[in-house]
Amino acid sequence: MATRNASSSSTVLLAIILIITFPIWFAVGAALFGVVMGLFGVAIGVIAAIFGGLSALIALPFKLLFGWHSGWHWFPHIHFNGFVMIAVFIVAALFVRGRKGNR
């Protein structure tokens, strides 16, 4: 019979432990990889949100003044935007001012 020493039995025991616990280590590694990729996605999402917010902030005055509309318009309609409202206020102010001068 072959004799076993402490080194060979510990090697076999280590191999058995590694084989049995491999699914646990694989799951831990996959979970850490998922967390890292999720944080990377969060960083990209935050940067995109900041860029979108700044773009909306820059476009807001133009949208209020000129009434930019996106999408499909299936029927003709009149847009009462800020530019038209300012023009109506100016015309109304000139009309009221002109009437006061004629009295």
mmCIF file of N, CA and C in Angstrom:
data_model
loop_
_atom_site.group_PDB
_atom_site.id
_atom_site.type_symbol
_atom_site.label_atom_id
_atom_site.label_comp_id
_atom_site.label_asym_id
_atom_site.label_seq_id
_atom_site.Cartn_x
_atom_site.Cartn_y
_atom_site.Cartn_z
ATOM 1 N N MET A 1 0.815 -1.167 0.000
ATOM 2 C CA MET A 1 0.000 0.000 0.000
ATOM 3 C C MET A 1 0.865 1.239 0.000
ATOM 4 N N ALA A 2 0.291 2.220 -0.605
ATOM 5 C CA ALA A 2 1.013 3.492 -0.657
ATOM 6 C C ALA A 2 0.754 4.271 0.612
ATOM 7 N N THR A 3 1.777 4.894 1.027
ATOM 8 C CA THR A 3 1.628 5.699 2.236
ATOM 9 C C THR A 3 1.306 7.133 1.854
ATOM 10 N N ARG A 4 0.506 7.751 2.692
ATOM 11 C CA ARG A 4 0.143 9.147 2.453
ATOM 12 C C ARG A 4 0.819 10.010 3.493
ATOM 13 N N ASN A 5 1.270 11.147 3.020
ATOM 14 C CA ASN A 5 1.808 12.089 3.977
ATOM 15 C C ASN A 5 0.820 13.239 4.157
ATOM 16 N N ALA A 6 1.102 14.161 5.024
ATOM 17 C CA ALA A 6 0.191 15.275 5.333
ATOM 18 C C ALA A 6 0.019 16.206 4.141
ATOM 19 N N SER A 7 1.029 16.319 3.316
ATOM 20 C CA SER A 7 0.965 17.238 2.180
ATOM 21 C C SER A 7 -0.034 16.757 1.129
ATOM 22 N N SER A 8 -0.045 15.465 0.828
ATOM 23 C CA SER A 8 -0.965 14.959 -0.200
ATOM 24 C C SER A 8 -2.402 14.986 0.286
ATOM 25 N N SER A 9 -2.646 14.704 1.545
ATOM 26 C CA SER A 9 -4.022 14.723 2.042
ATOM 27 C C SER A 9 -4.545 16.155 2.129
ATOM 28 N N SER A 10 -3.684 17.097 2.461
ATOM 29 C CA SER A 10 -4.150 18.488 2.507
ATOM 30 C C SER A 10 -4.411 19.010 1.099
ATOM 31 N N THR A 11 -3.675 18.554 0.118
ATOM 32 C CA THR A 11 -3.905 18.964 -1.267
ATOM 33 C C THR A 11 -5.253 18.440 -1.750
ATOM 34 N N VAL A 12 -5.567 17.192 -1.431
ATOM 35 C CA VAL A 12 -6.852 16.613 -1.813
ATOM 36 C C VAL A 12 -7.986 17.345 -1.112
ATOM 37 N N LEU A 13 -7.824 17.631 0.155
ATOM 38 C CA LEU A 13 -8.845 18.354 0.902
ATOM 39 C C LEU A 13 -9.053 19.753 0.323
ATOM 40 N N LEU A 14 -7.980 20.418 -0.037
ATOM 41 C CA LEU A 14 -8.080 21.745 -0.640
ATOM 42 C C LEU A 14 -8.798 21.681 -1.986
ATOM 43 N N ALA A 15 -8.508 20.670 -2.791
ATOM 44 C CA ALA A 15 -9.168 20.517 -4.091
ATOM 45 C C ALA A 15 -10.659 20.265 -3.913
ATOM 46 N N ILE A 16 -11.036 19.442 -2.954
ATOM 47 C CA ILE A 16 -12.455 19.158 -2.701
ATOM 48 C C ILE A 16 -13.177 20.423 -2.245
ATOM 49 N N ILE A 17 -12.546 21.192 -1.353
ATOM 50 C CA ILE A 17 -13.166 22.431 -0.872
ATOM 51 C C ILE A 17 -13.348 23.421 -2.022
ATOM 52 N N LEU A 18 -12.341 23.530 -2.886
ATOM 53 C CA LEU A 18 -12.452 24.447 -4.028
ATOM 54 C C LEU A 18 -13.552 24.010 -4.995
ATOM 55 N N ILE A 19 -13.675 22.712 -5.226
ATOM 56 C CA ILE A 19 -14.703 22.212 -6.144
ATOM 57 C C ILE A 19 -16.096 22.428 -5.562
ATOM 58 N N ILE A 20 -16.243 22.197 -4.272
ATOM 59 C CA ILE A 20 -17.561 22.357 -3.651
ATOM 60 C C ILE A 20 -17.952 23.834 -3.559
ATOM 61 N N THR A 21 -16.993 24.696 -3.260
ATOM 62 C CA THR A 21 -17.325 26.110 -3.062
ATOM 63 C C THR A 21 -17.214 26.951 -4.335
ATOM 64 N N PHE A 22 -16.876 26.325 -5.461
ATOM 65 C CA PHE A 22 -16.745 27.082 -6.709
ATOM 66 C C PHE A 22 -18.015 27.845 -7.079
ATOM 67 N N PRO A 23 -19.209 27.267 -6.987
ATOM 68 C CA PRO A 23 -20.402 28.044 -7.334
ATOM 69 C C PRO A 23 -20.589 29.293 -6.472
ATOM 70 N N ILE A 24 -20.195 29.201 -5.210
ATOM 71 C CA ILE A 24 -20.319 30.368 -4.330
ATOM 72 C C ILE A 24 -19.357 31.464 -4.785
ATOM 73 N N TRP A 25 -18.100 31.106 -5.057
ATOM 74 C CA TRP A 25 -17.129 32.106 -5.498
ATOM 75 C C TRP A 25 -17.507 32.680 -6.849
ATOM 76 N N PHE A 26 -18.037 31.840 -7.720
ATOM 77 C CA PHE A 26 -18.472 32.332 -9.042
ATOM 78 C C PHE A 26 -19.623 33.320 -8.888
ATOM 79 N N ALA A 27 -20.566 33.023 -8.008
ATOM 80 C CA ALA A 27 -21.706 33.923 -7.776
ATOM 81 C C ALA A 27 -21.255 35.234 -7.156
ATOM 82 N N VAL A 28 -20.319 35.178 -6.221
ATOM 83 C CA VAL A 28 -19.804 36.409 -5.601
ATOM 84 C C VAL A 28 -19.095 37.266 -6.650
ATOM 85 N N GLY A 29 -18.300 36.640 -7.484
ATOM 86 C CA GLY A 29 -17.610 37.382 -8.554
ATOM 87 C C GLY A 29 -18.586 37.992 -9.548
ATOM 88 N N ALA A 30 -19.606 37.233 -9.922
ATOM 89 C CA ALA A 30 -20.604 37.753 -10.859
ATOM 90 C C ALA A 30 -21.404 38.897 -10.234
ATOM 91 N N ALA A 31 -21.709 38.780 -8.945
ATOM 92 C CA ALA A 31 -22.442 39.851 -8.266
ATOM 93 C C ALA A 31 -21.603 41.126 -8.199
ATOM 94 N N LEU A 32 -20.325 40.990 -7.881
ATOM 95 C CA LEU A 32 -19.449 42.169 -7.851
ATOM 96 C C LEU A 32 -19.319 42.800 -9.237
ATOM 97 N N PHE A 33 -19.215 41.963 -10.264
ATOM 98 C CA PHE A 33 -19.165 42.480 -11.630
ATOM 99 C C PHE A 33 -20.460 43.235 -11.967
ATOM 100 N N GLY A 34 -21.602 42.700 -11.557
ATOM 101 C CA GLY A 34 -22.878 43.364 -11.798
ATOM 102 C C GLY A 34 -22.994 44.689 -11.067
ATOM 103 N N VAL A 35 -22.489 44.739 -9.852
ATOM 104 C CA VAL A 35 -22.527 45.994 -9.089
ATOM 105 C C VAL A 35 -21.642 47.047 -9.753
ATOM 106 N N VAL A 36 -20.459 46.659 -10.187
ATOM 107 C CA VAL A 36 -19.549 47.604 -10.841
ATOM 108 C C VAL A 36 -20.167 48.114 -12.142
ATOM 109 N N MET A 37 -20.746 47.231 -12.942
ATOM 110 C CA MET A 37 -21.363 47.671 -14.193
ATOM 111 C C MET A 37 -22.598 48.538 -13.928
ATOM 112 N N GLY A 38 -23.334 48.232 -12.869
ATOM 113 C CA GLY A 38 -24.483 49.054 -12.505
ATOM 114 C C GLY A 38 -24.068 50.460 -12.101
ATOM 115 N N LEU A 39 -22.997 50.569 -11.325
ATOM 116 C CA LEU A 39 -22.494 51.886 -10.942
ATOM 117 C C LEU A 39 -21.982 52.662 -12.154
ATOM 118 N N PHE A 40 -21.385 51.954 -13.094
ATOM 119 C CA PHE A 40 -20.945 52.589 -14.339
ATOM 120 C C PHE A 40 -22.155 53.113 -15.116
ATOM 121 N N GLY A 41 -23.225 52.346 -15.162
ATOM 122 C CA GLY A 41 -24.453 52.792 -15.820
ATOM 123 C C GLY A 41 -25.089 53.980 -15.118
ATOM 124 N N VAL A 42 -25.027 53.989 -13.790
ATOM 125 C CA VAL A 42 -25.550 55.135 -13.027
ATOM 126 C C VAL A 42 -24.763 56.393 -13.367
ATOM 127 N N ALA A 43 -23.446 56.274 -13.459
ATOM 128 C CA ALA A 43 -22.614 57.435 -13.785
ATOM 129 C C ALA A 43 -22.964 57.985 -15.164
ATOM 130 N N ILE A 44 -23.145 57.103 -16.133
ATOM 131 C CA ILE A 44 -23.519 57.554 -17.479
ATOM 132 C C ILE A 44 -24.908 58.187 -17.455
ATOM 133 N N GLY A 45 -25.838 57.620 -16.698
ATOM 134 C CA GLY A 45 -27.182 58.173 -16.600
ATOM 135 C C GLY A 45 -27.200 59.550 -15.962
ATOM 136 N N VAL A 46 -26.393 59.756 -14.931
ATOM 137 C CA VAL A 46 -26.338 61.064 -14.275
ATOM 138 C C VAL A 46 -25.761 62.112 -15.236
ATOM 139 N N ILE A 47 -24.710 61.748 -15.952
ATOM 140 C CA ILE A 47 -24.125 62.681 -16.917
ATOM 141 C C ILE A 47 -25.131 63.016 -18.011
ATOM 142 N N ALA A 48 -25.862 62.021 -18.507
ATOM 143 C CA ALA A 48 -26.868 62.267 -19.541
ATOM 144 C C ALA A 48 -28.009 63.131 -19.006
ATOM 145 N N ALA A 49 -28.401 62.926 -17.755
ATOM 146 C CA ALA A 49 -29.468 63.733 -17.163
ATOM 147 C C ALA A 49 -29.035 65.184 -17.007
ATOM 148 N N ILE A 50 -27.804 65.409 -16.587
ATOM 149 C CA ILE A 50 -27.300 66.778 -16.469
ATOM 150 C C ILE A 50 -27.252 67.443 -17.836
ATOM 151 N N PHE A 51 -26.778 66.725 -18.849
ATOM 152 C CA PHE A 51 -26.722 67.274 -20.205
ATOM 153 C C PHE A 51 -28.126 67.591 -20.719
ATOM 154 N N GLY A 52 -29.073 66.699 -20.484
ATOM 155 C CA GLY A 52 -30.451 66.941 -20.929
ATOM 156 C C GLY A 52 -31.086 68.107 -20.204
ATOM 157 N N GLY A 53 -30.825 68.226 -18.902
ATOM 158 C CA GLY A 53 -31.373 69.353 -18.140
ATOM 159 C C GLY A 53 -30.813 70.681 -18.606
ATOM 160 N N LEU A 54 -29.504 70.719 -18.863
ATOM 161 C CA LEU A 54 -28.903 71.958 -19.356
ATOM 162 C C LEU A 54 -29.416 72.304 -20.754
ATOM 163 N N SER A 55 -29.604 71.300 -21.598
ATOM 164 C CA SER A 55 -30.156 71.559 -22.937
ATOM 165 C C SER A 55 -31.580 72.105 -22.843
ATOM 166 N N ALA A 56 -32.363 71.550 -21.940
ATOM 167 C CA ALA A 56 -33.734 72.041 -21.762
ATOM 168 C C ALA A 56 -33.734 73.456 -21.207
ATOM 169 N N LEU A 57 -32.806 73.752 -20.307
ATOM 170 C CA LEU A 57 -32.725 75.095 -19.734
ATOM 171 C C LEU A 57 -32.332 76.122 -20.789
ATOM 172 N N ILE A 58 -31.442 75.750 -21.703
ATOM 173 C CA ILE A 58 -31.046 76.658 -22.777
ATOM 174 C C ILE A 58 -32.194 76.837 -23.764
ATOM 175 N N ALA A 59 -32.952 75.779 -24.056
ATOM 176 C CA ALA A 59 -34.025 75.850 -25.046
ATOM 177 C C ALA A 59 -35.304 76.469 -24.497
ATOM 178 N N LEU A 60 -35.453 76.554 -23.174
ATOM 179 C CA LEU A 60 -36.702 77.043 -22.582
ATOM 180 C C LEU A 60 -37.093 78.447 -23.021
ATOM 181 N N PRO A 61 -36.195 79.437 -23.016
ATOM 182 C CA PRO A 61 -36.629 80.773 -23.461
ATOM 183 C C PRO A 61 -37.103 80.790 -24.910
ATOM 184 N N PHE A 62 -36.431 80.044 -25.767
ATOM 185 C CA PHE A 62 -36.838 80.010 -27.170
ATOM 186 C C PHE A 62 -38.191 79.331 -27.336
ATOM 187 N N LYS A 63 -38.427 78.290 -26.552
ATOM 188 C CA LYS A 63 -39.719 77.607 -26.620
ATOM 189 C C LYS A 63 -40.827 78.514 -26.117
ATOM 190 N N LEU A 64 -40.557 79.268 -25.050
ATOM 191 C CA LEU A 64 -41.571 80.184 -24.532
ATOM 192 C C LEU A 64 -41.860 81.314 -25.514
ATOM 193 N N LEU A 65 -40.834 81.815 -26.171
ATOM 194 C CA LEU A 65 -41.047 82.927 -27.099
ATOM 195 C C LEU A 65 -41.651 82.489 -28.422
ATOM 196 N N PHE A 66 -41.125 81.435 -28.991
ATOM 197 C CA PHE A 66 -41.518 81.059 -30.347
ATOM 198 C C PHE A 66 -42.394 79.826 -30.420
ATOM 199 N N GLY A 67 -42.640 79.161 -29.327
ATOM 200 C CA GLY A 67 -43.560 78.035 -29.302
ATOM 201 C C GLY A 67 -43.132 76.855 -30.134
ATOM 202 N N TRP A 68 -41.905 76.402 -29.954
ATOM 203 C CA TRP A 68 -41.454 75.217 -30.681
ATOM 204 C C TRP A 68 -42.246 74.015 -30.207
ATOM 205 N N HIS A 69 -42.763 73.253 -31.165
ATOM 206 C CA HIS A 69 -43.515 72.047 -30.848
ATOM 207 C C HIS A 69 -42.908 70.894 -31.614
ATOM 208 N N SER A 70 -42.822 69.765 -30.962
ATOM 209 C CA SER A 70 -42.298 68.587 -31.632
ATOM 210 C C SER A 70 -43.410 67.551 -31.760
ATOM 211 N N GLY A 71 -43.195 66.612 -32.631
ATOM 212 C CA GLY A 71 -44.188 65.559 -32.819
ATOM 213 C C GLY A 71 -45.016 65.797 -34.073
ATOM 214 N N TRP A 72 -45.987 64.925 -34.260
ATOM 215 C CA TRP A 72 -46.842 65.002 -35.431
ATOM 216 C C TRP A 72 -48.077 65.824 -35.103
ATOM 217 N N HIS A 73 -48.441 66.699 -36.028
ATOM 218 C CA HIS A 73 -49.653 67.492 -35.879
ATOM 219 C C HIS A 73 -50.621 67.037 -36.974
ATOM 220 N N TRP A 74 -51.690 66.402 -36.565
ATOM 221 C CA TRP A 74 -52.604 65.810 -37.532
ATOM 222 C C TRP A 74 -53.663 66.794 -38.021
ATOM 223 N N PHE A 75 -53.813 67.898 -37.332
ATOM 224 C CA PHE A 75 -54.785 68.885 -37.773
ATOM 225 C C PHE A 75 -54.185 70.266 -37.578
ATOM 226 N N PRO A 76 -54.533 71.205 -38.451
ATOM 227 C CA PRO A 76 -53.970 72.553 -38.298
ATOM 228 C C PRO A 76 -54.555 73.239 -37.068
ATOM 229 N N HIS A 77 -53.721 73.915 -36.337
ATOM 230 C CA HIS A 77 -54.181 74.650 -35.175
ATOM 231 C C HIS A 77 -53.270 75.851 -34.946
ATOM 232 N N ILE A 78 -53.768 76.820 -34.218
ATOM 233 C CA ILE A 78 -53.026 78.047 -33.958
ATOM 234 C C ILE A 78 -52.291 77.890 -32.640
ATOM 235 N N HIS A 79 -51.035 78.256 -32.651
ATOM 236 C CA HIS A 79 -50.223 78.195 -31.443
ATOM 237 C C HIS A 79 -50.182 79.584 -30.822
ATOM 238 N N PHE A 80 -50.674 79.699 -29.608
ATOM 239 C CA PHE A 80 -50.524 80.940 -28.861
ATOM 240 C C PHE A 80 -49.277 80.817 -28.031
ATOM 241 N N ASN A 81 -48.175 81.257 -28.585
ATOM 242 C CA ASN A 81 -46.920 81.158 -27.858
ATOM 243 C C ASN A 81 -46.580 82.502 -27.231
ATOM 244 N N GLY A 82 -45.445 82.575 -26.591
ATOM 245 C CA GLY A 82 -45.030 83.785 -25.901
ATOM 246 C C GLY A 82 -44.826 84.958 -26.833
ATOM 247 N N PHE A 83 -44.320 84.694 -28.036
ATOM 248 C CA PHE A 83 -44.088 85.764 -28.994
ATOM 249 C C PHE A 83 -45.399 86.424 -29.395
ATOM 250 N N VAL A 84 -46.413 85.640 -29.668
ATOM 251 C CA VAL A 84 -47.722 86.179 -30.042
ATOM 252 C C VAL A 84 -48.327 86.934 -28.855
ATOM 253 N N MET A 85 -48.181 86.394 -27.655
ATOM 254 C CA MET A 85 -48.749 87.071 -26.490
ATOM 255 C C MET A 85 -48.064 88.404 -26.224
ATOM 256 N N ILE A 86 -46.741 88.478 -26.383
ATOM 257 C CA ILE A 86 -46.033 89.744 -26.215
ATOM 258 C C ILE A 86 -46.491 90.739 -27.274
ATOM 259 N N ALA A 87 -46.656 90.284 -28.520
ATOM 260 C CA ALA A 87 -47.125 91.167 -29.591
ATOM 261 C C ALA A 87 -48.529 91.685 -29.279
ATOM 262 N N VAL A 88 -49.410 90.833 -28.751
ATOM 263 C CA VAL A 88 -50.771 91.261 -28.397
ATOM 264 C C VAL A 88 -50.715 92.287 -27.271
ATOM 265 N N PHE A 89 -49.855 92.076 -26.278
ATOM 266 C CA PHE A 89 -49.727 93.053 -25.194
ATOM 267 C C PHE A 89 -49.216 94.397 -25.701
ATOM 268 N N ILE A 90 -48.265 94.384 -26.611
ATOM 269 C CA ILE A 90 -47.743 95.641 -27.162
ATOM 270 C C ILE A 90 -48.819 96.369 -27.944
ATOM 271 N N VAL A 91 -49.559 95.641 -28.766
ATOM 272 C CA VAL A 91 -50.643 96.264 -29.542
ATOM 273 C C VAL A 91 -51.717 96.801 -28.608
ATOM 274 N N ALA A 92 -52.065 96.065 -27.572
ATOM 275 C CA ALA A 92 -53.077 96.531 -26.618
ATOM 276 C C ALA A 92 -52.583 97.773 -25.885
ATOM 277 N N ALA A 93 -51.300 97.794 -25.483
ATOM 278 C CA ALA A 93 -50.754 98.967 -24.799
ATOM 279 C C ALA A 93 -50.760 100.180 -25.721
ATOM 280 N N LEU A 94 -50.397 100.008 -26.984
ATOM 281 C CA LEU A 94 -50.432 101.121 -27.938
ATOM 282 C C LEU A 94 -51.860 101.596 -28.177
ATOM 283 N N PHE A 95 -52.804 100.659 -28.210
ATOM 284 C CA PHE A 95 -54.208 101.012 -28.418
ATOM 285 C C PHE A 95 -54.747 101.816 -27.233
ATOM 286 N N VAL A 96 -54.444 101.358 -26.023
ATOM 287 C CA VAL A 96 -54.903 102.060 -24.821
ATOM 288 C C VAL A 96 -54.220 103.418 -24.714
ATOM 289 N N ARG A 97 -52.957 103.482 -25.013
ATOM 290 C CA ARG A 97 -52.217 104.745 -24.967
ATOM 291 C C ARG A 97 -52.747 105.722 -26.007
ATOM 292 N N GLY A 98 -53.097 105.217 -27.174
ATOM 293 C CA GLY A 98 -53.643 106.074 -28.239
ATOM 294 C C GLY A 98 -55.020 106.619 -27.871
ATOM 295 N N ARG A 99 -55.823 105.847 -27.190
ATOM 296 C CA ARG A 99 -57.163 106.294 -26.788
ATOM 297 C C ARG A 99 -57.069 107.365 -25.715
ATOM 298 N N LYS A 100 -56.080 107.252 -24.816
ATOM 299 C CA LYS A 100 -55.920 108.263 -23.770
ATOM 300 C C LYS A 100 -55.487 109.603 -24.379
ATOM 301 N N GLY A 101 -54.726 109.578 -25.432
ATOM 302 C CA GLY A 101 -54.263 110.808 -26.089
ATOM 303 C C GLY A 101 -55.364 111.524 -26.833
ATOM 304 N N ASN A 102 -56.417 110.820 -27.278
ATOM 305 C CA ASN A 102 -57.492 111.444 -28.051
ATOM 306 C C ASN A 102 -58.546 112.097 -27.171
ATOM 307 N N ARG A 103 -58.568 111.908 -25.909
ATOM 308 C CA ARG A 103 -59.577 112.476 -25.024
ATOM 309 C C ARG A 103 -59.401 113.924 -24.805
#
